[in-house]
Amino acid sequence: MVPIGRGGAAALTVLAAAVDAKAVVEIGTGTGVSGVALLRGMRADGTLTTVDIDAENQRLAKQTFTEAGIPSQRVRLIAGAALDVLTRLTDGHYDLVFCDADKREYGDYLREALRLLRPGGVVAFDNALWHDRIADPAQRDPETTAIRELIRAVREDDDLVSALLPVGDGLLVAVKRSS
Ligand SMILES: C[S@@+](CC[C@H](N)C(=O)[O-])C[C@H]1O[C@@H](n2cnc3c(N)ncnc32)[C@H](O)[C@@H]1O
């Protein structure tokens, strides 16, 4: 379980502040490193909904949020498989969705994120360079292939404005157009 790096975390803080985020979904809580970065950029009354399949990771994340001085009411921790949990969240309600769980499910996370985001909202994916495997055509494992397909899908979607930021292991960012 590798948390987001410093550059990626800084970019998440900026993105959350840029959209004045009040409601954020995180897929892949881990031990809370990216969650703290998101919360630091969000409005002071903003709530992070964060999903992880591993309850032990979420227990550690809760500790991380407490140590970072985040009030408990600002974080909604949901334990479960992302694709089960996301379907229960409200359409068009969220300002930002950050994806960092199972790379093979990134295409599904994109579909769910576009449903959850308000117009003008942002979706971000960590590991978009996947340890430099994406640019190497010899790499055809399921994670690499899924991330390549995600990048293509985002690029070809006229309703998205996107960029692949070369921070850390790569952060793919896309804004859902307002009209
Ligand atoms: C790379 S870690 C997340 C790190 C975290 N975002 C951070 O930067 O601090 C990936 C997390 O996704 C979780 N995960 C993997 N598959 C999942 C799934 N299908 N649904 C929900 N969580 C999943 C793992 O348990 C792990 O905690």
PDB file of C-alpha atoms and ligand atoms in Angstrom:
ATOM      1  CA  MET A   1       0.000   0.000   0.000  1.00  0.00           C
ATOM      2  CA  VAL A   2       1.865   3.066  -1.251  1.00  0.00           C
ATOM      3  CA  PRO A   3       0.436   6.487  -0.347  1.00  0.00           C
ATOM      4  CA  ILE A   4       0.437   9.383  -2.792  1.00  0.00           C
ATOM      5  CA  GLY A   5       3.755  11.284  -2.959  1.00  0.00           C
ATOM      6  CA  ARG A   6       4.370  14.853  -1.836  1.00  0.00           C
ATOM      7  CA  GLY A   7       3.878  16.359  -5.304  1.00  0.00           C
ATOM      8  CA  GLY A   8       0.607  14.538  -5.867  1.00  0.00           C
ATOM      9  CA  ALA A   9      -0.611  15.485  -2.401  1.00  0.00           C
ATOM     10  CA  ALA A  10       0.190  19.156  -3.040  1.00  0.00           C
ATOM     11  CA  ALA A  11      -1.672  18.996  -6.364  1.00  0.00           C
ATOM     12  CA  LEU A  12      -4.737  17.483  -4.631  1.00  0.00           C
ATOM     13  CA  THR A  13      -4.744  20.300  -2.067  1.00  0.00           C
ATOM     14  CA  VAL A  14      -4.635  22.880  -4.883  1.00  0.00           C
ATOM     15  CA  LEU A  15      -7.382  21.137  -6.873  1.00  0.00           C
ATOM     16  CA  ALA A  16      -9.679  20.927  -3.844  1.00  0.00           C
ATOM     17  CA  ALA A  17      -9.139  24.636  -3.162  1.00  0.00           C
ATOM     18  CA  ALA A  18      -9.572  25.583  -6.842  1.00  0.00           C
ATOM     19  CA  VAL A  19     -13.069  24.071  -6.981  1.00  0.00           C
ATOM     20  CA  ASP A  20     -13.885  25.371  -3.470  1.00  0.00           C
ATOM     21  CA  ALA A  21     -14.731  21.778  -2.611  1.00  0.00           C
ATOM     22  CA  LYS A  22     -17.448  21.168  -0.060  1.00  0.00           C
ATOM     23  CA  ALA A  23     -18.046  17.503  -0.925  1.00  0.00           C
ATOM     24  CA  VAL A  24     -15.290  15.141  -2.085  1.00  0.00           C
ATOM     25  CA  VAL A  25     -15.240  11.390  -2.745  1.00  0.00           C
ATOM     26  CA  GLU A  26     -12.006   9.442  -2.359  1.00  0.00           C
ATOM     27  CA  ILE A  27     -11.747   5.885  -3.709  1.00  0.00           C
ATOM     28  CA  GLY A  28      -8.923   4.155  -1.821  1.00  0.00           C
ATOM     29  CA  THR A  29      -8.498   5.678   1.661  1.00  0.00           C
ATOM     30  CA  GLY A  30      -5.258   3.859   2.405  1.00  0.00           C
ATOM     31  CA  THR A  31      -3.787   5.248   5.616  1.00  0.00           C
ATOM     32  CA  GLY A  32      -5.198   8.740   5.028  1.00  0.00           C
ATOM     33  CA  VAL A  33      -2.290  10.609   3.405  1.00  0.00           C
ATOM     34  CA  SER A  34      -4.252  11.769   0.333  1.00  0.00           C
ATOM     35  CA  GLY A  35      -7.342  12.358   2.489  1.00  0.00           C
ATOM     36  CA  VAL A  36      -5.502  14.881   4.633  1.00  0.00           C
ATOM     37  CA  ALA A  37      -4.204  16.602   1.467  1.00  0.00           C
ATOM     38  CA  LEU A  38      -7.756  16.881   0.092  1.00  0.00           C
ATOM     39  CA  LEU A  39      -9.207  18.118   3.392  1.00  0.00           C
ATOM     40  CA  ARG A  40      -6.511  20.815   3.652  1.00  0.00           C
ATOM     41  CA  GLY A  41      -7.671  22.333   0.346  1.00  0.00           C
ATOM     42  CA  MET A  42     -11.396  21.953   0.942  1.00  0.00           C
ATOM     43  CA  ARG A  43     -13.702  24.469   2.604  1.00  0.00           C
ATOM     44  CA  ALA A  44     -13.538  24.358   6.386  1.00  0.00           C
ATOM     45  CA  ASP A  45     -17.092  22.948   6.462  1.00  0.00           C
ATOM     46  CA  GLY A  46     -16.369  20.433   3.661  1.00  0.00           C
ATOM     47  CA  THR A  47     -16.854  16.686   4.042  1.00  0.00           C
ATOM     48  CA  LEU A  48     -14.655  13.919   2.638  1.00  0.00           C
ATOM     49  CA  THR A  49     -16.392  10.625   1.842  1.00  0.00           C
ATOM     50  CA  THR A  50     -13.657   8.026   1.615  1.00  0.00           C
ATOM     51  CA  VAL A  51     -14.043   4.383   0.602  1.00  0.00           C
ATOM     52  CA  ASP A  52     -11.722   1.428   1.183  1.00  0.00           C
ATOM     53  CA  ILE A  53     -12.175  -2.318   1.042  1.00  0.00           C
ATOM     54  CA  ASP A  54      -9.708  -2.799   3.918  1.00  0.00           C
ATOM     55  CA  ALA A  55     -11.115  -1.930   7.352  1.00  0.00           C
ATOM     56  CA  GLU A  56      -7.643  -2.017   8.959  1.00  0.00           C
ATOM     57  CA  ASN A  57      -6.389   0.654   6.531  1.00  0.00           C
ATOM     58  CA  GLN A  58      -9.406   2.774   7.440  1.00  0.00           C
ATOM     59  CA  ARG A  59      -8.647   2.360  11.146  1.00  0.00           C
ATOM     60  CA  LEU A  60      -5.138   3.719  10.496  1.00  0.00           C
ATOM     61  CA  ALA A  61      -6.566   6.522   8.347  1.00  0.00           C
ATOM     62  CA  LYS A  62      -8.882   7.571  11.172  1.00  0.00           C
ATOM     63  CA  GLN A  63      -5.794   7.889  13.375  1.00  0.00           C
ATOM     64  CA  THR A  64      -4.049   9.955  10.662  1.00  0.00           C
ATOM     65  CA  PHE A  65      -7.029  12.348  10.431  1.00  0.00           C
ATOM     66  CA  THR A  66      -7.127  12.763  14.216  1.00  0.00           C
ATOM     67  CA  GLU A  67      -3.370  13.430  14.382  1.00  0.00           C
ATOM     68  CA  ALA A  68      -3.746  16.013  11.591  1.00  0.00           C
ATOM     69  CA  GLY A  69      -6.372  17.837  13.681  1.00  0.00           C
ATOM     70  CA  ILE A  70      -9.271  17.103  11.302  1.00  0.00           C
ATOM     71  CA  PRO A  71     -12.651  17.235  13.121  1.00  0.00           C
ATOM     72  CA  SER A  72     -14.281  13.784  12.925  1.00  0.00           C
ATOM     73  CA  GLN A  73     -17.511  15.170  11.422  1.00  0.00           C
ATOM     74  CA  ARG A  74     -15.574  16.200   8.298  1.00  0.00           C
ATOM     75  CA  VAL A  75     -14.787  12.595   7.330  1.00  0.00           C
ATOM     76  CA  ARG A  76     -17.221   9.849   6.339  1.00  0.00           C
ATOM     77  CA  LEU A  77     -15.293   6.553   6.236  1.00  0.00           C
ATOM     78  CA  ILE A  78     -17.091   3.792   4.326  1.00  0.00           C
ATOM     79  CA  ALA A  79     -15.655   0.261   4.350  1.00  0.00           C
ATOM     80  CA  GLY A  80     -16.504  -1.769   1.257  1.00  0.00           C
ATOM     81  CA  ALA A  81     -15.700  -2.517  -2.351  1.00  0.00           C
ATOM     82  CA  ALA A  82     -15.655   0.738  -4.331  1.00  0.00           C
ATOM     83  CA  LEU A  83     -18.085  -0.350  -7.032  1.00  0.00           C
ATOM     84  CA  ASP A  84     -20.630  -1.461  -4.420  1.00  0.00           C
ATOM     85  CA  VAL A  85     -20.361   1.706  -2.346  1.00  0.00           C
ATOM     86  CA  LEU A  86     -20.246   4.306  -5.145  1.00  0.00           C
ATOM     87  CA  THR A  87     -23.653   3.307  -6.522  1.00  0.00           C
ATOM     88  CA  ARG A  88     -25.176   4.424  -3.198  1.00  0.00           C
ATOM     89  CA  LEU A  89     -23.790   7.995  -3.450  1.00  0.00           C
ATOM     90  CA  THR A  90     -25.874  10.901  -4.797  1.00  0.00           C
ATOM     91  CA  ASP A  91     -25.667  11.960  -8.460  1.00  0.00           C
ATOM     92  CA  GLY A  92     -24.215  15.413  -9.196  1.00  0.00           C
ATOM     93  CA  HIS A  93     -23.517  16.152  -5.533  1.00  0.00           C
ATOM     94  CA  TYR A  94     -19.700  16.166  -5.457  1.00  0.00           C
ATOM     95  CA  ASP A  95     -17.072  18.767  -6.395  1.00  0.00           C
ATOM     96  CA  LEU A  96     -14.113  16.390  -6.705  1.00  0.00           C
ATOM     97  CA  VAL A  97     -13.578  12.626  -6.982  1.00  0.00           C
ATOM     98  CA  PHE A  98     -10.099  11.206  -6.330  1.00  0.00           C
ATOM     99  CA  CYS A  99      -9.392   7.641  -7.494  1.00  0.00           C
ATOM    100  CA  ASP A 100      -6.565   5.565  -6.020  1.00  0.00           C
ATOM    101  CA  ALA A 101      -7.826   2.005  -5.452  1.00  0.00           C
ATOM    102  CA  ASP A 102      -7.839  -0.982  -7.857  1.00  0.00           C
ATOM    103  CA  LYS A 103      -6.166   0.155 -11.110  1.00  0.00           C
ATOM    104  CA  ARG A 104      -8.075  -2.485 -13.105  1.00  0.00           C
ATOM    105  CA  GLU A 105     -11.307  -0.706 -12.112  1.00  0.00           C
ATOM    106  CA  TYR A 106     -10.221   2.796 -13.172  1.00  0.00           C
ATOM    107  CA  GLY A 107     -12.597   2.802 -16.177  1.00  0.00           C
ATOM    108  CA  ASP A 108     -15.503   1.975 -13.843  1.00  0.00           C
ATOM    109  CA  TYR A 109     -14.398   4.690 -11.413  1.00  0.00           C
ATOM    110  CA  LEU A 110     -14.451   7.209 -14.280  1.00  0.00           C
ATOM    111  CA  ARG A 111     -18.020   6.249 -15.164  1.00  0.00           C
ATOM    112  CA  GLU A 112     -19.128   6.568 -11.530  1.00  0.00           C
ATOM    113  CA  ALA A 113     -17.203   9.826 -11.024  1.00  0.00           C
ATOM    114  CA  LEU A 114     -18.888  11.479 -14.012  1.00  0.00           C
ATOM    115  CA  ARG A 115     -22.263  10.571 -12.491  1.00  0.00           C
ATOM    116  CA  LEU A 116     -21.294  11.864  -9.030  1.00  0.00           C
ATOM    117  CA  LEU A 117     -19.678  15.154 -10.106  1.00  0.00           C
ATOM    118  CA  ARG A 118     -21.473  18.469 -10.464  1.00  0.00           C
ATOM    119  CA  PRO A 119     -20.806  20.392 -13.709  1.00  0.00           C
ATOM    120  CA  GLY A 120     -17.366  22.015 -13.297  1.00  0.00           C
ATOM    121  CA  GLY A 121     -16.274  19.279 -10.890  1.00  0.00           C
ATOM    122  CA  VAL A 122     -12.916  17.515 -11.133  1.00  0.00           C
ATOM    123  CA  VAL A 123     -11.906  13.863 -11.266  1.00  0.00           C
ATOM    124  CA  ALA A 124      -8.292  12.834 -10.543  1.00  0.00           C
ATOM    125  CA  PHE A 125      -6.504   9.484 -10.832  1.00  0.00           C
ATOM    126  CA  ASP A 126      -3.222   8.660  -9.119  1.00  0.00           C
ATOM    127  CA  ASN A 127      -0.584   6.406 -10.745  1.00  0.00           C
ATOM    128  CA  ALA A 128      -1.419   7.564 -14.286  1.00  0.00           C
ATOM    129  CA  LEU A 129       2.212   6.843 -15.293  1.00  0.00           C
ATOM    130  CA  TRP A 130       2.163   3.508 -13.412  1.00  0.00           C
ATOM    131  CA  HIS A 131       5.899   3.363 -12.716  1.00  0.00           C
ATOM    132  CA  ASP A 132       6.719   4.318 -16.343  1.00  0.00           C
ATOM    133  CA  ARG A 133       4.947   1.220 -17.691  1.00  0.00           C
ATOM    134  CA  ILE A 134       2.232   3.163 -19.544  1.00  0.00           C
ATOM    135  CA  ALA A 135       4.650   4.479 -22.192  1.00  0.00           C
ATOM    136  CA  ASP A 136       6.269   1.076 -22.716  1.00  0.00           C
ATOM    137  CA  PRO A 137       4.288  -0.915 -25.332  1.00  0.00           C
ATOM    138  CA  ALA A 138       5.870  -4.168 -24.104  1.00  0.00           C
ATOM    139  CA  GLN A 139       3.925  -3.865 -20.834  1.00  0.00           C
ATOM    140  CA  ARG A 140       0.496  -5.460 -21.218  1.00  0.00           C
ATOM    141  CA  ASP A 141      -0.468  -6.493 -17.682  1.00  0.00           C
ATOM    142  CA  PRO A 142      -4.096  -5.788 -16.629  1.00  0.00           C
ATOM    143  CA  GLU A 143      -3.289  -2.686 -14.545  1.00  0.00           C
ATOM    144  CA  THR A 144      -1.171  -1.057 -17.267  1.00  0.00           C
ATOM    145  CA  THR A 145      -3.777  -1.838 -19.924  1.00  0.00           C
ATOM    146  CA  ALA A 146      -6.622  -0.478 -17.776  1.00  0.00           C
ATOM    147  CA  ILE A 147      -4.775   2.797 -17.089  1.00  0.00           C
ATOM    148  CA  ARG A 148      -3.942   3.178 -20.813  1.00  0.00           C
ATOM    149  CA  GLU A 149      -7.613   2.692 -21.680  1.00  0.00           C
ATOM    150  CA  LEU A 150      -8.601   5.218 -19.026  1.00  0.00           C
ATOM    151  CA  ILE A 151      -6.227   7.852 -20.449  1.00  0.00           C
ATOM    152  CA  ARG A 152      -7.652   7.251 -23.925  1.00  0.00           C
ATOM    153  CA  ALA A 153     -11.265   7.442 -22.698  1.00  0.00           C
ATOM    154  CA  VAL A 154     -10.621  10.717 -20.865  1.00  0.00           C
ATOM    155  CA  ARG A 155      -8.807  12.247 -23.856  1.00  0.00           C
ATOM    156  CA  GLU A 156     -11.600  11.285 -26.281  1.00  0.00           C
ATOM    157  CA  ASP A 157     -14.447  12.564 -24.085  1.00  0.00           C
ATOM    158  CA  ASP A 158     -15.494  15.987 -25.404  1.00  0.00           C
ATOM    159  CA  ASP A 159     -17.237  16.719 -22.107  1.00  0.00           C
ATOM    160  CA  LEU A 160     -13.897  16.640 -20.269  1.00  0.00           C
ATOM    161  CA  VAL A 161     -10.935  19.041 -20.179  1.00  0.00           C
ATOM    162  CA  SER A 162      -7.930  16.999 -19.086  1.00  0.00           C
ATOM    163  CA  ALA A 163      -4.201  16.958 -18.372  1.00  0.00           C
ATOM    164  CA  LEU A 164      -1.766  14.325 -17.189  1.00  0.00           C
ATOM    165  CA  LEU A 165       0.317  16.059 -14.535  1.00  0.00           C
ATOM    166  CA  PRO A 166       3.842  14.593 -14.233  1.00  0.00           C
ATOM    167  CA  VAL A 167       3.884  14.746 -10.430  1.00  0.00           C
ATOM    168  CA  GLY A 168       4.937  11.649  -8.515  1.00  0.00           C
ATOM    169  CA  ASP A 169       3.671   8.577 -10.354  1.00  0.00           C
ATOM    170  CA  GLY A 170       1.436  10.743 -12.559  1.00  0.00           C
ATOM    171  CA  LEU A 171      -1.869  12.449 -11.747  1.00  0.00           C
ATOM    172  CA  LEU A 172      -4.523  12.394 -14.481  1.00  0.00           C
ATOM    173  CA  VAL A 173      -6.901  15.306 -13.922  1.00  0.00           C
ATOM    174  CA  ALA A 174     -10.107  16.107 -15.810  1.00  0.00           C
ATOM    175  CA  VAL A 175     -12.748  18.806 -15.397  1.00  0.00           C
ATOM    176  CA  LYS A 176     -16.363  17.969 -16.263  1.00  0.00           C
ATOM    177  CA  ARG A 177     -17.473  20.802 -18.532  1.00  0.00           C
ATOM    178  CA  SER A 178     -20.359  22.955 -17.343  1.00  0.00           C
ATOM    179  CA  SER A 179     -22.284  22.737 -20.624  1.00  0.00           C
TER     180      SER A 179
HETATM  181  C1  LIG B   1      -2.619   3.039  -2.978  1.00  0.00           C
HETATM  182  S1  LIG B   1      -3.665   2.728  -1.620  1.00  0.00           S
HETATM  183  C2  LIG B   1      -4.450   4.292  -1.344  1.00  0.00           C
HETATM  184  C3  LIG B   1      -3.523   5.304  -0.777  1.00  0.00           C
HETATM  185  C4  LIG B   1      -4.216   6.595  -0.359  1.00  0.00           C
HETATM  186  N1  LIG B   1      -5.024   7.161  -1.430  1.00  0.00           N
HETATM  187  C5  LIG B   1      -3.172   7.600   0.057  1.00  0.00           C
HETATM  188  O1  LIG B   1      -2.545   8.216  -0.823  1.00  0.00           O
HETATM  189  O2  LIG B   1      -2.972   7.800   1.256  1.00  0.00           O
HETATM  190  C6  LIG B   1      -4.970   1.823  -2.358  1.00  0.00           C
HETATM  191  C7  LIG B   1      -6.098   1.474  -1.402  1.00  0.00           C
HETATM  192  O3  LIG B   1      -7.195   0.997  -2.183  1.00  0.00           O
HETATM  193  C8  LIG B   1      -7.838  -0.029  -1.469  1.00  0.00           C
HETATM  194  N2  LIG B   1      -8.576  -0.841  -2.438  1.00  0.00           N
HETATM  195  C9  LIG B   1      -8.092  -1.743  -3.326  1.00  0.00           C
HETATM  196  N3  LIG B   1      -9.088  -2.263  -4.059  1.00  0.00           N
HETATM  197  C10 LIG B   1     -10.230  -1.674  -3.643  1.00  0.00           C
HETATM  198  C11 LIG B   1     -11.589  -1.782  -4.036  1.00  0.00           C
HETATM  199  N4  LIG B   1     -11.983  -2.590  -5.015  1.00  0.00           N
HETATM  200  N5  LIG B   1     -12.499  -1.019  -3.392  1.00  0.00           N
HETATM  201  C12 LIG B   1     -12.119  -0.167  -2.396  1.00  0.00           C
HETATM  202  N6  LIG B   1     -10.844  -0.025  -1.986  1.00  0.00           N
HETATM  203  C13 LIG B   1      -9.908  -0.766  -2.603  1.00  0.00           C
HETATM  204  C14 LIG B   1      -6.715  -0.760  -0.735  1.00  0.00           C
HETATM  205  O4  LIG B   1      -7.201  -1.443   0.389  1.00  0.00           O
HETATM  206  C15 LIG B   1      -5.759   0.374  -0.388  1.00  0.00           C
HETATM  207  O5  LIG B   1      -5.973   0.853   0.918  1.00  0.00           O
END
